[in-house]
Amino acid sequence: MRNDQGDVKIDYTLSAHDSIMARYSQGEAADATPKTPIAITFPGTNSYPFKGIALNWVHTFSPRIVNEARGGWSRVRWVQSIPQDTTGVFGTNGNSIVGINAAQPYPGFALQDFSNSQAISGQSASNQTYYTNFGTFGGGSSLIDNTFTYGDDLSLQLNKHNVKVGVEILRYQQNNFYPGNDGVMGRIQYAGAFTGSNVADFVTNNIYYAGIAGDVGRSGQRQYRDAAFIQDDWKVTSNLTLNLGMRYEFDQPIYEVNNKQGNVDLTTGVYYEAGAAGAAAAFGDARALYHPTYTNFMPRVGFSYQPKPRMVIRGGYGITNYLEGTGANLRLNFNPPFQPAYTYTAVAASATSAGTPLTVQTAIPTDVSGSLSSNTYRAWDKHLKPAFIQEFTLSTEYQLDNKTSVVLGYVGQTGQHLIDARAGNQLTAPGTTAPYATLVGQNGSVVVTETESMMNYNAAQLQMRRRQSNGLEYQINYTFAKAMTNNPGFFGTASVNGASPYWQNGYNGHADYGPSGFDTRHNMSATAVYALPFGHGKQFGGNSNWLVNEVAGGWKITGTAMAYSGLPVTITGPNSTSVNNKTARANHYQHLKIANRTLNNWFGTDNTVNHPVPIKTVTNGVTITKTINGCTTTSAQSYGCAYGPTTGNEFGSAAVGTERAPGYEQIDLTAGKAFTIYHEQALEFRADFFNAFNIASYKNPDNGIADSNFGQISDVRSPQRQIQFSLHYAF
């Protein structure tokens, strides 16, 4: 990895009333190409160059009136995951060498995927033989972002009022090529759908899933974000200050500079390209293909009140609006024919059918052109809105003595119009006609981006702070909180087995309401700094000689500690429905009683429960036997299971985040001192101990009840102990 950065800055005073600043920044980050002994994997290289200019001019009209004007430009270029053939065995003829009849823009050959990431309805992942993937899907993406910033702030001091008004204009230019999850080289997947083993499917040339995207180059999306604000800090009395403000912002609907994007009218099911006849009538904006929002008013109110010398009460309320980002492949410029894509999902073999597998020779089309029809479309709700976030705080700080204070506070937040992704072509009931069957077919996909999600957060916070006294200072923070939502966002929550970004039932978002991915009931952190009382000018060793003082005097110890309770776990299960939904949860029958908990079985092995209830009869006379959590579920009914697979065309009854993962603990320590050499010259020594006691804090357990490793924890969230020594010369 190489990362070079540099800045040039000029500050110049033009006159007693004017000063200017100019800065130019440039950076280049790139990865070295790793070497592979056998060219069956093709590592990607990355490059991230950056350039930026910032300008600032401050003009003082008078001691009470000051104006600040600013402008800037930044350019980020992101070229990521470009495959490299490090041994030169395959080059750009790799597909033909291994028998795949498809052109290729990069060296290597199409990805041979054994992960079974394309879930097979009703099939247990425990039946799969996992094998290392090889080849490359050619997921190289190319992004150029230009951001232009213009702003002006005017500050006026008027008796008891400190007023600030300003405007801000942001211009976004995003030129992006993203080939999706299947890439421009293509993905060929073996899922055990025909022999029961993905390796056996590979040997017998039976492919379950194939996909590839067209190599069409960048599209260019554009947007202005304009805002104006006024803020008044009003000193009402000597012990009461009010903060009153209002901000208004307009987010221009995002459009493609050459009209290379399209949208589906969710009411009529008609697909429109930008600028086409009827697009303005259908969406309100013929280029962006969704309505603008003109109601982004954001009031701010706050106060600080000191009823007595040792106590301060603070509170505030504010509204924030912002248009959330989404995954690149949910953008409207990713629609055909502007970003053509081909996908094929086979029908798995059954007792009465051999299924519909593809072969390597026929899996990927030889041409993925703009005229290729697609069974997947992206759609944005024509009434897409910026997120509407309200936040309210109330706290009191009390000074126990001249060195110690305590803060007790409440923080609350609610959010509406949050982004969610929905399976738009989901059937309303098994056997019904799909809503957009005429556009994408009965089993096709319309991925809808809408703003129908919500969240809320409530927290009590306690803080104790001790200012430096006798060489010791510290701060302790504790939060008791609850965060709830019905959608984790398109990217979910990293390293958390939480809810899917898609609702299980696209017509009932409330059923996905539960703890957010980062919901922690208890969260504590602490920092402390202690200057050891030994050495010249200290309590002990004040008369020690030079050598003793240099060795033992002037040391400072710093410590940080953090601990929080476990993150939520959502129990998922095989998808037994036939309604085109994108995620599935297990059935939840009763409270999970955990006993004999280990890392190999985080949910325990106890098969007794407080209130046994029978499991529903399996439909169509099919008998399912599955050992889960130490209990066995069979045909008609069984007792003792907290969770089980769904049986037939039903949604899993398990809610989001019903179980919890292990908590987290970490303590870091630092010791250091400065060794004086001559006058102001010194050597500063420092020793850092990260996770000093090597505490293992574990990640979430596997959460799929049909997985052979259900309930097992195989990795840690915490870093291993790391010790770092450093020496700095100060002069």
XYZ file of C-alpha atoms in Angstrom:
731
model
C 0.000 0.000 0.000
C 1.332 3.439 -0.956
C -0.131 6.703 0.301
C 1.483 10.057 -0.602
C -0.102 13.331 0.492
C 0.928 16.972 0.323
C -0.465 20.442 1.002
C 0.560 23.974 0.078
C -1.047 26.785 2.069
C -0.747 30.571 1.862
C -2.070 33.002 4.484
C -1.812 36.672 3.549
C -3.004 39.846 5.261
C -4.035 42.336 2.592
C -4.889 45.130 5.026
C -6.126 45.743 8.523
C -9.580 44.701 7.318
C -8.829 41.878 4.888
C -7.053 38.532 5.082
C -7.037 35.659 2.619
C -6.110 31.984 2.685
C -5.471 29.610 -0.184
C -4.680 25.904 0.030
C -3.936 23.225 -2.528
C -4.000 19.547 -1.522
C -3.050 16.460 -3.457
C -2.872 12.810 -2.563
C -2.326 9.433 -4.182
C -3.131 6.092 -2.571
C -2.623 2.791 -4.386
C -2.272 -0.895 -3.599
C 0.640 -3.037 -4.649
C -0.323 -6.051 -6.768
C 0.019 -9.233 -4.675
C 1.727 -12.216 -6.236
C -0.155 -15.481 -6.665
C 1.643 -18.796 -7.300
C -1.141 -20.197 -9.499
C -3.238 -17.973 -11.735
C -6.675 -19.204 -10.741
C -7.316 -16.103 -8.667
C -6.835 -12.608 -10.009
C -6.192 -10.006 -7.312
C -7.535 -6.520 -7.837
C -5.537 -3.307 -7.711
C -6.858 -0.023 -6.358
C -5.955 3.620 -6.948
C -7.401 6.638 -5.113
C -5.958 9.978 -6.301
C -7.290 13.191 -4.743
C -6.985 16.923 -5.479
C -8.500 19.885 -3.706
C -8.470 23.696 -3.625
C -9.778 25.860 -0.755
C -10.091 29.677 -0.771
C -11.117 31.920 2.123
C -11.515 35.691 2.479
C -12.321 37.426 5.771
C -13.341 41.097 5.683
C -13.830 43.092 8.880
C -16.272 45.931 8.394
C -16.060 46.877 12.072
C -15.366 45.126 15.388
C -19.057 44.111 15.396
C -19.483 43.126 11.729
C -17.334 40.448 10.074
C -17.879 38.674 6.750
C -16.308 35.402 5.615
C -16.490 34.231 1.984
C -15.210 30.846 0.870
C -14.982 28.658 -2.177
C -13.491 25.301 -2.945
C -13.196 22.348 -5.266
C -12.303 18.736 -4.620
C -11.832 15.853 -7.018
C -11.780 12.233 -5.915
C -10.945 9.535 -8.438
C -11.591 5.979 -7.294
C -10.476 3.079 -9.489
C -11.068 -0.092 -7.537
C -10.618 -3.859 -7.918
C -9.180 -4.010 -11.426
C -8.177 -7.713 -11.898
C -4.549 -8.576 -12.579
C -3.160 -11.783 -14.083
C 0.068 -11.906 -12.087
C 1.524 -14.932 -13.890
C 0.354 -14.169 -17.427
C -1.142 -17.650 -17.912
C -4.605 -16.542 -19.046
C -4.545 -12.873 -20.066
C -7.630 -11.669 -21.923
C -8.162 -15.113 -23.500
C -8.883 -16.829 -20.185
C -12.545 -17.549 -20.909
C -11.802 -19.334 -24.155
C -8.969 -21.296 -22.506
C -11.309 -22.752 -19.850
C -14.235 -23.254 -22.250
C -16.420 -20.225 -21.509
C -17.909 -18.687 -24.637
C -17.856 -14.994 -23.643
C -15.754 -11.907 -24.359
C -13.842 -10.316 -21.487
C -12.504 -6.801 -20.789
C -10.044 -7.881 -18.068
C -7.452 -10.669 -17.755
C -8.481 -13.944 -16.090
C -11.728 -15.833 -16.557
C -15.297 -15.640 -15.185
C -15.744 -16.267 -11.466
C -16.505 -19.857 -10.462
C -18.567 -19.333 -7.313
C -19.110 -22.053 -4.678
C -20.566 -19.847 -1.944
C -24.277 -20.583 -2.478
C -24.941 -16.873 -1.927
C -27.986 -17.224 -4.169
C -30.233 -18.950 -1.635
C -32.245 -21.899 -2.891
C -35.767 -21.907 -1.532
C -36.260 -24.640 1.045
C -32.696 -25.949 0.745
C -30.461 -26.113 3.794
C -26.999 -24.617 3.530
C -25.767 -27.551 5.604
C -26.126 -29.729 2.501
C -23.478 -27.687 0.694
C -19.823 -28.594 0.301
C -18.018 -25.264 0.527
C -15.034 -24.736 -1.733
C -12.758 -21.803 -2.468
C -13.967 -19.573 -5.308
C -11.634 -18.970 -8.232
C -11.621 -16.751 -11.279
C -12.826 -13.139 -11.110
C -16.184 -11.462 -11.605
C -14.435 -8.283 -12.811
C -16.026 -5.974 -10.271
C -13.730 -3.069 -11.091
C -15.509 0.220 -10.508
C -14.481 3.673 -11.676
C -15.650 6.822 -9.910
C -14.807 10.497 -10.426
C -16.426 12.889 -7.956
C -16.168 16.671 -8.323
C -17.581 18.828 -5.533
C -17.747 22.624 -5.855
C -18.422 24.613 -2.687
C -19.413 28.288 -2.389
C -20.472 30.046 0.791
C -20.699 33.315 2.668
C -21.286 34.004 6.389
C -21.956 37.395 7.960
C -21.574 37.816 11.742
C -23.125 40.770 13.581
C -22.819 41.551 17.283
C -25.819 43.617 18.382
C -25.938 44.321 22.117
C -27.164 41.046 23.657
C -27.517 39.348 20.268
C -24.818 37.584 18.279
C -26.437 37.059 14.879
C -25.020 34.992 12.036
C -26.543 34.638 8.562
C -25.190 32.734 5.621
C -25.676 30.892 2.355
C -24.110 27.731 0.991
C -24.100 26.264 -2.509
C -22.797 22.771 -3.239
C -22.486 21.373 -6.736
C -22.025 17.620 -7.031
C -20.753 15.896 -10.165
C -20.556 12.130 -9.896
C -19.214 10.189 -12.864
C -19.543 6.547 -12.002
C -19.268 3.080 -13.459
C -20.255 0.212 -11.193
C -20.800 -3.247 -12.720
C -22.867 -4.695 -9.879
C -22.396 -7.899 -7.921
C -21.833 -10.039 -11.027
C -19.227 -7.779 -12.638
C -18.232 -7.433 -16.272
C -16.434 -10.802 -16.279
C -19.472 -12.637 -14.959
C -20.368 -14.977 -12.104
C -21.055 -18.711 -12.550
C -22.391 -20.353 -9.422
C -22.591 -23.962 -8.308
C -25.020 -24.386 -5.429
C -25.647 -28.117 -5.029
C -29.071 -27.656 -6.597
C -28.793 -30.782 -8.777
C -26.513 -33.250 -7.004
C -26.669 -32.012 -3.407
C -23.060 -30.786 -3.521
C -21.722 -27.665 -5.195
C -18.448 -29.435 -6.049
C -20.394 -32.306 -7.656
C -22.456 -29.763 -9.596
C -19.180 -28.245 -10.816
C -17.812 -31.614 -11.929
C -21.040 -32.495 -13.750
C -21.316 -29.005 -15.332
C -24.630 -28.046 -13.695
C -24.888 -24.308 -13.028
C -27.534 -22.857 -10.737
C -26.963 -19.131 -11.254
C -25.186 -17.002 -13.868
C -24.939 -13.240 -14.221
C -22.915 -10.572 -15.994
C -23.074 -6.806 -16.540
C -22.294 -4.803 -19.660
C -19.055 -2.808 -19.836
C -20.612 0.552 -20.778
C -18.369 3.104 -19.082
C -19.301 5.923 -16.737
C -22.551 7.808 -16.410
C -22.682 11.334 -15.009
C -25.143 12.310 -12.300
C -25.508 15.936 -11.200
C -27.107 17.840 -8.339
C -27.136 21.216 -6.576
C -27.668 21.484 -2.828
C -28.419 25.062 -1.784
C -29.036 26.357 1.728
C -29.453 29.552 3.752
C -29.544 30.022 7.512
C -29.891 32.538 10.325
C -28.714 31.987 13.899
C -29.177 34.219 16.950
C -27.325 33.603 20.218
C -29.247 35.806 22.637
C -27.876 36.595 26.084
C -31.265 37.223 27.717
C -29.894 37.648 31.260
C -26.581 37.021 32.993
C -27.614 33.406 33.657
C -29.818 32.609 30.623
C -28.769 32.273 26.981
C -31.106 31.318 24.122
C -30.042 29.920 20.747
C -32.588 30.460 17.980
C -32.010 29.466 14.391
C -33.539 28.426 11.099
C -31.968 26.703 8.091
C -33.595 26.046 4.752
C -32.149 23.644 2.214
C -33.133 22.560 -1.274
C -31.790 19.278 -2.643
C -32.159 19.347 -6.389
C -33.388 15.962 -7.671
C -30.439 13.966 -9.045
C -30.349 13.807 -12.844
C -28.024 12.227 -15.423
C -26.275 14.749 -17.641
C -27.065 12.816 -20.853
C -30.448 11.453 -19.704
C -28.935 7.976 -19.249
C -31.308 6.827 -16.522
C -34.824 5.473 -16.243
C -37.542 4.858 -13.669
C -40.613 2.687 -13.234
C -43.902 4.404 -12.506
C -44.987 2.286 -9.541
C -48.631 3.176 -10.109
C -48.897 2.177 -13.768
C -45.908 -0.176 -14.112
C -44.654 1.754 -17.153
C -40.902 2.247 -17.570
C -39.726 5.706 -18.686
C -36.297 6.866 -19.771
C -35.263 10.368 -18.721
C -36.468 13.032 -21.126
C -38.977 10.719 -22.791
C -42.489 11.797 -23.650
C -44.759 11.475 -20.624
C -41.910 11.374 -18.093
C -42.657 14.840 -16.702
C -46.342 14.010 -16.244
C -45.516 10.696 -14.553
C -42.781 11.893 -12.165
C -42.954 15.686 -11.963
C -39.378 15.990 -13.298
C -38.566 14.646 -16.759
C -34.815 14.256 -16.102
C -34.502 13.219 -12.454
C -37.725 11.143 -12.593
C -38.873 11.999 -9.070
C -40.476 15.022 -7.435
C -38.446 17.775 -5.768
C -39.088 18.552 -2.094
C -39.484 22.219 -1.111
C -40.263 21.842 2.610
C -36.789 21.335 4.120
C -37.108 23.860 6.953
C -34.840 23.088 9.900
C -35.503 25.101 13.076
C -33.021 25.009 15.981
C -33.851 26.025 19.569
C -31.539 25.760 22.544
C -30.957 27.250 25.964
C -28.408 27.363 28.762
C -29.608 28.332 32.243
C -27.562 28.661 35.430
C -29.984 28.679 38.416
C -27.134 28.591 40.961
C -23.338 29.012 40.794
C -22.559 25.271 40.722
C -25.371 24.140 38.382
C -26.095 24.586 34.672
C -29.139 23.253 32.782
C -28.939 22.910 29.004
C -31.500 21.810 26.436
C -32.162 21.889 22.751
C -34.375 20.823 19.876
C -33.559 20.698 16.210
C -34.617 19.274 12.858
C -32.222 17.979 10.207
C -33.133 17.091 6.625
C -30.789 15.258 4.284
C -31.102 13.012 1.256
C -29.625 9.642 2.157
C -27.253 7.830 -0.140
C -27.997 4.376 -1.541
C -26.019 1.562 -3.051
C -24.659 2.340 -6.513
C -26.684 -0.446 -8.102
C -29.930 1.072 -6.794
C -29.406 4.298 -8.732
C -31.656 4.958 -11.707
C -28.673 5.170 -14.076
C -28.130 1.467 -13.417
C -31.250 0.570 -15.388
C -31.216 -0.959 -18.880
C -30.289 -0.124 -21.554
C -27.812 2.248 -19.853
C -26.356 -0.490 -17.659
C -27.424 -3.775 -19.268
C -27.206 -6.918 -17.195
C -28.047 -10.571 -17.634
C -29.016 -12.987 -14.876
C -30.312 -16.532 -14.900
C -31.497 -18.547 -11.911
C -32.243 -22.208 -12.537
C -35.047 -24.294 -11.120
C -33.433 -26.718 -8.666
C -33.852 -30.451 -9.118
C -36.624 -32.194 -7.196
C -38.050 -35.673 -6.832
C -40.125 -35.138 -9.973
C -37.891 -32.860 -12.041
C -34.260 -32.701 -13.137
C -34.356 -28.900 -12.888
C -33.115 -26.415 -15.487
C -29.327 -26.083 -15.105
C -27.088 -24.156 -17.444
C -23.662 -25.324 -18.605
C -20.380 -23.422 -18.626
C -20.578 -23.194 -22.389
C -23.995 -21.479 -22.322
C -24.052 -19.756 -18.927
C -22.912 -16.293 -20.013
C -24.095 -14.612 -23.223
C -21.475 -13.658 -25.779
C -22.878 -10.124 -26.009
C -24.364 -8.019 -23.204
C -25.589 -5.053 -25.193
C -27.916 -2.176 -24.551
C -30.711 -3.926 -26.443
C -30.648 -6.903 -24.094
C -33.910 -7.227 -22.184
C -33.668 -7.333 -18.402
C -35.653 -9.016 -15.659
C -34.352 -6.542 -13.084
C -35.248 -2.835 -12.858
C -34.484 -0.170 -10.272
C -37.315 2.154 -9.294
C -37.356 5.248 -7.097
C -40.612 6.306 -5.519
C -41.672 9.447 -7.358
C -42.307 11.071 -3.940
C -38.869 10.258 -2.524
C -38.150 12.634 0.373
C -35.072 13.682 2.341
C -34.788 12.117 5.781
C -36.579 14.074 8.526
C -34.643 13.827 11.796
C -35.727 15.433 15.079
C -33.334 15.548 18.021
C -33.971 16.752 21.561
C -31.615 16.985 24.518
C -31.857 17.971 28.166
C -28.971 17.834 30.629
C -27.809 19.277 33.898
C -24.217 19.705 35.040
C -23.375 20.048 38.707
C -19.985 20.961 40.119
C -19.218 18.763 43.143
C -16.028 20.675 43.937
C -13.519 22.847 42.114
C -12.121 19.811 40.266
C -15.065 17.448 39.815
C -18.350 17.794 37.931
C -21.211 15.441 37.085
C -23.470 15.616 34.017
C -26.834 13.837 33.846
C -28.665 14.054 30.571
C -31.248 12.711 28.169
C -30.816 12.441 24.390
C -33.660 11.514 22.077
C -33.975 11.230 18.341
C -36.702 10.273 15.912
C -36.431 9.825 12.175
C -39.006 9.576 9.415
C -38.705 9.276 5.634
C -35.639 7.066 5.949
C -34.452 5.187 2.866
C -35.470 1.544 2.479
C -35.133 -0.918 -0.372
C -38.168 -3.085 -1.143
C -38.891 -6.043 -3.399
C -41.417 -4.282 -5.604
C -42.435 -7.375 -7.594
C -43.285 -9.371 -4.477
C -46.559 -11.261 -4.792
C -49.373 -10.204 -2.478
C -50.164 -13.905 -1.917
C -48.918 -17.240 -3.310
C -50.239 -17.871 -6.798
C -51.241 -14.285 -7.533
C -49.933 -12.307 -10.482
C -46.819 -10.293 -9.698
C -47.442 -6.509 -9.633
C -44.985 -5.848 -12.477
C -45.216 -9.128 -14.352
C -45.792 -7.313 -17.640
C -42.452 -5.500 -17.215
C -40.114 -8.111 -15.706
C -42.120 -11.320 -15.711
C -43.681 -13.250 -12.855
C -40.310 -13.952 -11.189
C -38.457 -10.803 -12.221
C -37.306 -8.083 -9.873
C -38.207 -4.440 -9.396
C -36.025 -3.086 -6.593
C -37.821 -0.088 -5.127
C -36.026 2.706 -3.294
C -38.476 4.599 -1.113
C -38.526 6.673 2.073
C -40.973 4.740 4.250
C -38.689 3.683 7.131
C -38.351 5.187 10.588
C -36.199 5.056 13.733
C -36.100 6.278 17.295
C -33.381 6.522 19.922
C -33.658 7.277 23.626
C -30.715 7.434 26.011
C -29.899 8.428 29.571
C -26.318 9.604 29.910
C -24.148 10.003 32.989
C -20.717 11.600 32.964
C -18.231 12.282 35.746
C -15.209 14.429 34.976
C -12.241 15.138 37.218
C -9.915 17.919 36.144
C -6.200 17.645 36.780
C -5.359 17.523 40.476
C -2.259 16.020 42.104
C -1.320 14.637 38.698
C -4.608 12.792 38.129
C -7.458 13.568 35.746
C -10.199 11.272 34.474
C -13.572 11.059 32.789
C -16.168 8.281 33.078
C -19.170 7.983 30.734
C -22.147 5.641 30.975
C -25.116 5.430 28.603
C -28.308 3.420 28.975
C -29.998 3.479 25.590
C -32.481 1.885 23.239
C -32.380 2.279 19.434
C -35.230 0.925 17.310
C -35.899 0.931 13.572
C -37.708 -1.013 10.873
C -34.804 -0.866 8.414
C -31.017 -0.866 8.846
C -30.340 0.920 5.566
C -29.216 -0.567 2.263
C -25.771 -1.562 3.552
C -27.104 -3.091 6.768
C -24.896 -3.054 9.841
C -21.318 -4.232 9.450
C -20.333 -7.326 11.484
C -23.851 -7.643 12.925
C -26.353 -10.418 12.164
C -29.180 -7.931 12.035
C -32.155 -7.302 9.829
C -31.975 -7.463 6.047
C -32.102 -4.157 4.151
C -35.200 -5.648 2.502
C -38.422 -6.176 4.426
C -39.450 -9.815 4.644
C -42.976 -8.760 3.692
C -42.667 -5.785 1.372
C -46.230 -4.772 2.219
C -45.755 -4.723 5.992
C -42.728 -2.741 7.080
C -43.927 -2.645 10.686
C -43.193 -6.382 10.984
C -39.477 -5.532 10.666
C -39.511 -3.102 13.599
C -36.939 -4.045 16.202
C -33.563 -3.137 17.720
C -31.222 -1.399 15.326
C -27.964 -3.114 14.418
C -25.928 -0.946 16.807
C -28.424 -1.042 19.674
C -26.502 -1.424 22.934
C -28.406 -1.200 26.211
C -25.302 -0.478 28.294
C -22.249 1.409 27.103
C -19.402 2.553 29.330
C -16.105 4.273 28.574
C -13.429 5.836 30.732
C -10.160 7.687 30.287
C -7.565 8.596 32.884
C -4.183 10.332 32.900
C -1.848 10.100 35.883
C 1.485 11.884 36.183
C 3.520 9.766 38.600
C 4.537 11.797 41.672
C 8.261 11.109 41.385
C 11.019 13.355 40.105
C 12.091 16.961 40.287
C 9.205 19.179 41.362
C 7.131 16.156 42.420
C 5.969 14.812 45.767
C 8.716 12.198 45.865
C 12.282 12.271 44.581
C 12.482 16.036 44.382
C 16.140 15.953 45.406
C 17.158 12.960 43.290
C 20.238 13.276 41.132
C 20.148 13.895 37.414
C 20.468 10.239 36.407
C 17.727 8.992 38.753
C 15.402 11.772 37.649
C 15.993 11.008 33.976
C 15.286 7.308 34.474
C 12.436 7.350 36.987
C 11.007 10.858 37.051
C 8.384 12.566 34.914
C 6.523 9.462 33.755
C 2.882 9.774 32.727
C 0.429 6.851 32.526
C -2.699 7.010 30.354
C -5.484 4.463 30.242
C -8.713 4.071 28.267
C -11.373 1.445 28.816
C -14.584 0.627 26.985
C -17.297 -1.950 27.460
C -20.726 -2.408 25.951
C -23.418 -5.056 26.004
C -24.088 -7.451 23.132
C -25.461 -6.382 19.770
C -28.739 -7.815 18.441
C -29.005 -11.040 16.431
C -31.856 -11.795 14.041
C -32.636 -15.493 13.538
C -33.063 -16.273 9.848
C -34.293 -19.415 8.137
C -34.736 -20.997 4.708
C -37.158 -19.181 2.449
C -40.159 -21.440 1.947
C -42.400 -18.811 0.357
C -43.092 -18.400 -3.336
C -43.793 -14.666 -3.394
C -40.455 -13.226 -4.629
C -39.351 -11.888 -1.245
C -35.644 -11.201 -0.740
C -35.159 -12.341 2.854
C -36.632 -14.826 5.303
C -36.692 -15.197 9.075
C -37.339 -18.273 11.166
C -40.521 -19.032 13.074
C -40.408 -18.020 16.731
C -42.454 -20.252 19.015
C -41.430 -19.221 22.514
C -38.757 -17.611 24.633
C -35.303 -19.119 24.181
C -34.041 -20.589 27.455
C -30.254 -20.661 27.258
C -28.192 -23.225 29.171
C -24.693 -24.631 28.686
C -23.690 -21.677 26.543
C -20.357 -22.073 24.716
C -18.684 -20.526 21.697
C -19.734 -23.605 19.710
C -23.341 -23.184 20.785
C -24.024 -19.617 21.828
C -27.752 -20.312 22.057
C -27.215 -23.248 24.422
C -28.216 -26.897 24.394
C -31.187 -26.951 26.756
C -34.275 -28.432 25.091
C -36.682 -27.488 27.873
C -38.839 -24.393 27.879
C -41.202 -22.757 30.285
C -44.343 -22.998 28.186
C -44.198 -25.675 25.463
C -46.452 -25.106 22.473
C -46.920 -27.358 19.447
C -45.266 -26.445 16.146
C -47.578 -26.118 13.173
C -48.257 -29.141 11.005
C -45.986 -29.376 8.007
C -47.986 -28.909 4.817
C -48.396 -31.352 1.961
C -47.477 -34.299 4.170
C -43.774 -33.440 4.033
C -41.857 -34.421 7.155
C -39.040 -32.145 8.267
C -36.581 -33.337 10.893
C -34.097 -30.792 12.151
C -32.081 -30.629 15.345
C -32.052 -27.032 16.488
C -30.912 -25.841 19.888
C -30.977 -29.359 21.240
C -34.620 -30.019 20.314
C -36.061 -31.965 17.406
C -38.922 -30.787 15.219
C -40.782 -33.481 13.282
C -43.809 -33.752 11.030
C -46.927 -32.698 12.942
C -45.743 -31.232 16.226
C -42.901 -31.118 18.674
C -42.175 -29.479 21.972
C -39.164 -27.601 23.204
C -38.107 -25.496 20.209
C -37.809 -21.738 20.479
C -37.186 -21.361 16.733
C -37.943 -23.486 13.717
C -38.116 -23.241 9.931
C -41.217 -21.949 8.250
C -43.509 -24.586 6.811
C -44.941 -23.705 3.416
C -45.912 -20.292 2.101
C -45.633 -18.254 5.263
C -43.419 -15.486 6.557
C -41.256 -16.282 9.541
C -42.767 -15.066 12.808
C -39.394 -14.262 14.423
C -39.002 -10.550 14.995
C -35.838 -8.571 14.287
C -33.082 -8.659 16.900
C -34.661 -11.135 19.323
C -31.331 -12.520 20.590
C -28.028 -10.953 21.646
C -24.379 -11.496 20.762
C -21.475 -11.333 23.228
C -20.523 -7.936 24.621
C -17.274 -6.077 24.113
C -14.431 -5.107 26.463
C -11.077 -3.458 25.797
C -8.431 -1.659 27.856
C -5.591 0.347 26.301
C -2.597 1.684 28.234
C 0.129 4.172 27.421
C 3.292 5.128 29.317
C 5.613 7.922 28.299
C 7.944 10.725 29.315
C 10.177 13.400 27.837
C 13.970 13.258 28.277
C 15.445 16.747 28.200
C 18.612 17.006 26.100
C 19.401 20.720 26.065
C 17.071 23.625 26.784
C 13.928 23.056 24.663
C 15.323 19.994 22.912
C 13.969 16.666 24.140
C 13.410 13.041 23.266
C 9.838 11.914 23.871
C 9.431 8.188 24.530
C 6.059 6.461 24.400
C 4.913 2.860 24.833
C 1.379 1.942 23.712
C -0.400 -1.256 24.727
C -3.564 -1.764 22.654
C -5.934 -4.289 24.232
C -3.325 -4.530 26.952
C -4.858 -7.561 28.685
C -5.609 -9.370 25.401
C -9.327 -9.610 26.174
C -11.193 -11.632 23.554
C -14.506 -10.018 22.585
C -16.360 -12.264 20.194
C -18.356 -11.500 17.074
C -21.947 -12.503 16.478
C -22.836 -16.187 16.220
C -24.121 -17.732 13.004
C -27.802 -16.844 12.899
C -29.273 -19.174 10.253
C -31.208 -22.032 11.859
C -30.679 -24.233 8.795
C -26.897 -23.772 8.889
C -24.726 -26.602 10.132
C -22.791 -24.071 12.221
C -25.880 -22.358 13.671
C -25.034 -20.672 16.964
C -21.282 -21.020 16.501
C -18.879 -18.102 16.967
C -15.759 -18.356 14.856
C -14.147 -14.928 15.085
C -13.434 -12.046 17.440
C -14.432 -8.412 17.234
C -11.492 -7.190 19.287
C -7.907 -6.814 18.054
C -5.174 -8.959 19.520
C -2.805 -7.317 21.970
C -0.465 -4.940 20.153
C 2.552 -3.188 21.682
C 4.070 -0.154 20.035
C 7.168 1.840 21.000
C 7.963 5.276 19.586
C 10.638 7.907 20.068
C 10.234 11.530 18.937
C 12.805 14.276 18.813
C 11.375 17.710 19.668
C 13.299 20.922 19.093
